[in-house]
């Protein structure tokens, strides 16, 4: 399976966040669940990190949510200023969008 650059970057961010949280657990010993919520792309994202270090878990959650916010700015149909919304509003007329959005749309058309 070939991942487009956008999906690969999102997967890397998620793996980094999980690694960061897991390394904190190994160092700390005791575990508990930290819950973090974000509203993005018309839904609520609930992230649960099992950790022994609340500060590291919060940093990891912030990294994951930063990626969601970045993608939301480009791809959300819930934001009138996103690339996707501007494409839809232009109804076939040319619109300047990011290279990442172009790659995602191109990959979707190839499926």
mmCIF file of C-alpha atoms in Angstrom, residues 32 54 63 75 90 96 107:
data_model
loop_
_atom_site.group_PDB
_atom_site.id
_atom_site.type_symbol
_atom_site.label_atom_id
_atom_site.label_comp_id
_atom_site.label_asym_id
_atom_site.label_seq_id
_atom_site.Cartn_x
_atom_site.Cartn_y
_atom_site.Cartn_z
ATOM 1 C CA UNK A 32 -3.078 6.249 34.296
ATOM 2 C CA UNK A 54 1.099 14.130 32.630
ATOM 3 C CA UNK A 63 1.561 17.459 18.805
ATOM 4 C CA UNK A 75 -9.222 19.873 4.127
ATOM 5 C CA UNK A 90 -15.540 28.340 -6.770
ATOM 6 C CA UNK A 96 -5.135 28.670 -5.600
ATOM 7 C CA UNK A 107 -4.371 10.419 -4.725
#
